Short mmCIF file of C-alpha atoms in Angstrom, two decimals:
data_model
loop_
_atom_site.label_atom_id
_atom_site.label_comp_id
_atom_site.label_asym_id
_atom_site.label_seq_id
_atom_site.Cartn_x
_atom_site.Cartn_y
_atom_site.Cartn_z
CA UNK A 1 70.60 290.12 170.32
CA UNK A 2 71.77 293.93 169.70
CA UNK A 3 69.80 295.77 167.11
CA UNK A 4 73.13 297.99 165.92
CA UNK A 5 73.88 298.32 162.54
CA UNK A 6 77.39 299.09 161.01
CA UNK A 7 76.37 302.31 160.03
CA UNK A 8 75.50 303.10 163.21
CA UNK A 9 78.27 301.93 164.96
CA UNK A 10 80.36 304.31 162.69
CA UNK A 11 78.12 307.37 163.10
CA UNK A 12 78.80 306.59 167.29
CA UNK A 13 82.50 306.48 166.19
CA UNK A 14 82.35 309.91 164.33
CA UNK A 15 80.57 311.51 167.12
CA UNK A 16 83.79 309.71 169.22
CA UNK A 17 86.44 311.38 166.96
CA UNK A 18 84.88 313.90 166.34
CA UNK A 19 84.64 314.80 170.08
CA UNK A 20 88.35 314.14 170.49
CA UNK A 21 89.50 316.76 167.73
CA UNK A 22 87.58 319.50 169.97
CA UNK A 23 89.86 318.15 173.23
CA UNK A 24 93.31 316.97 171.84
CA UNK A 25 95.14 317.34 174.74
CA UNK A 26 92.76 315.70 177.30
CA UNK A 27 94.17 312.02 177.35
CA UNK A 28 91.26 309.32 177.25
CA UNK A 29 91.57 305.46 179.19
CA UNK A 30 88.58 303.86 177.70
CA UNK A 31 87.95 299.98 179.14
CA UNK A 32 84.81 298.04 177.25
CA UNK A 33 83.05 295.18 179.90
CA UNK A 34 81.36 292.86 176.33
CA UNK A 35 81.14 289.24 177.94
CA UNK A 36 79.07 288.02 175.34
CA UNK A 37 80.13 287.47 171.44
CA UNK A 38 77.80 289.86 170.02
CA UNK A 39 78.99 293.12 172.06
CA UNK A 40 82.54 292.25 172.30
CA UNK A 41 82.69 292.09 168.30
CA UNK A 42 80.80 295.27 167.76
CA UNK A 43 83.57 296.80 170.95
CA UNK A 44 86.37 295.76 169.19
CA UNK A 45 84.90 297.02 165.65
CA UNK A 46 84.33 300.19 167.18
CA UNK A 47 88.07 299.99 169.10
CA UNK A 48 89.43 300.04 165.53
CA UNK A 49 87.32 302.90 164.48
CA UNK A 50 88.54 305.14 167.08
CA UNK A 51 92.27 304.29 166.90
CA UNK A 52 93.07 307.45 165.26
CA UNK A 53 91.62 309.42 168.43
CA UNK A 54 94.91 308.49 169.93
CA UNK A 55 93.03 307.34 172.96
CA UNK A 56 93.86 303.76 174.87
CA UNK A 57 91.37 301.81 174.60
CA UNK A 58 90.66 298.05 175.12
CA UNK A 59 87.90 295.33 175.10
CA UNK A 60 87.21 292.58 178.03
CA UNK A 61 85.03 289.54 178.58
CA UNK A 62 85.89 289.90 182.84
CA UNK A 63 84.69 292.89 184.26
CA UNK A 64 87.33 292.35 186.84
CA UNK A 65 90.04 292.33 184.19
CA UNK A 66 88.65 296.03 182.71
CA UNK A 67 88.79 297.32 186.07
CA UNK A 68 92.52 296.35 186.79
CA UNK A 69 93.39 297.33 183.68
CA UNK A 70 91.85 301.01 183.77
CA UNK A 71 93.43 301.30 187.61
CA UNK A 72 96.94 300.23 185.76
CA UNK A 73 96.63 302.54 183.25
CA UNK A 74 95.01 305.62 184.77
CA UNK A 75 98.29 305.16 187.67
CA UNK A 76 100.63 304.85 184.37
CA UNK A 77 99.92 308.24 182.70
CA UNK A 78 98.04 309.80 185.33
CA UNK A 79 100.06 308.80 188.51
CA UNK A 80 96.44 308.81 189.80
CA UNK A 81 94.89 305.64 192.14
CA UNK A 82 91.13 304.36 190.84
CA UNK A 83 89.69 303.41 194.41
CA UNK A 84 88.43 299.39 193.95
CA UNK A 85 84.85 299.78 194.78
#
């Protein structure tokens, strides 16, 4: 089981916003791998805590499916091609 309070799940949050007020113009794809219950709710709690960053960001239980999506989105705004590793 993760040891990660709600406190501290905001205060990683903070440092998350925080961060994106110093870089507003730098667009951010962020893609969260949580297979398991535990780490996919605390993703998605912290998904909704960083929603005002302005930054895309979504939660997966397939690895495969966080990597296609990233690729699909990076092409999107970036016109850029993720190689598949």
């Amino acid at each position: 089981s993760l040891d990660v309070s709600t406190h501290q799940l905001e205060q990683v949050a903070g440092l998350v916003i925080e961060g994106a007020h110093y870089m507003p113009s730098i667009a951010h794809v962020v893609a969260i791998h949580a297979k398991d219950d535990e780490p996919f709710a605390l993703a998605r709690m912290w998904q909704v805590l960083v929603q005002q960053t302005g930054w895309e960001t979504a939660v997966f239980r397939e690895r495969a499916d966080a990597v296609a999506w990233v690729r699909e989105r990076v092409r999107a705004k970036f016109g850029l091609e993720v190689p598949v590793e």
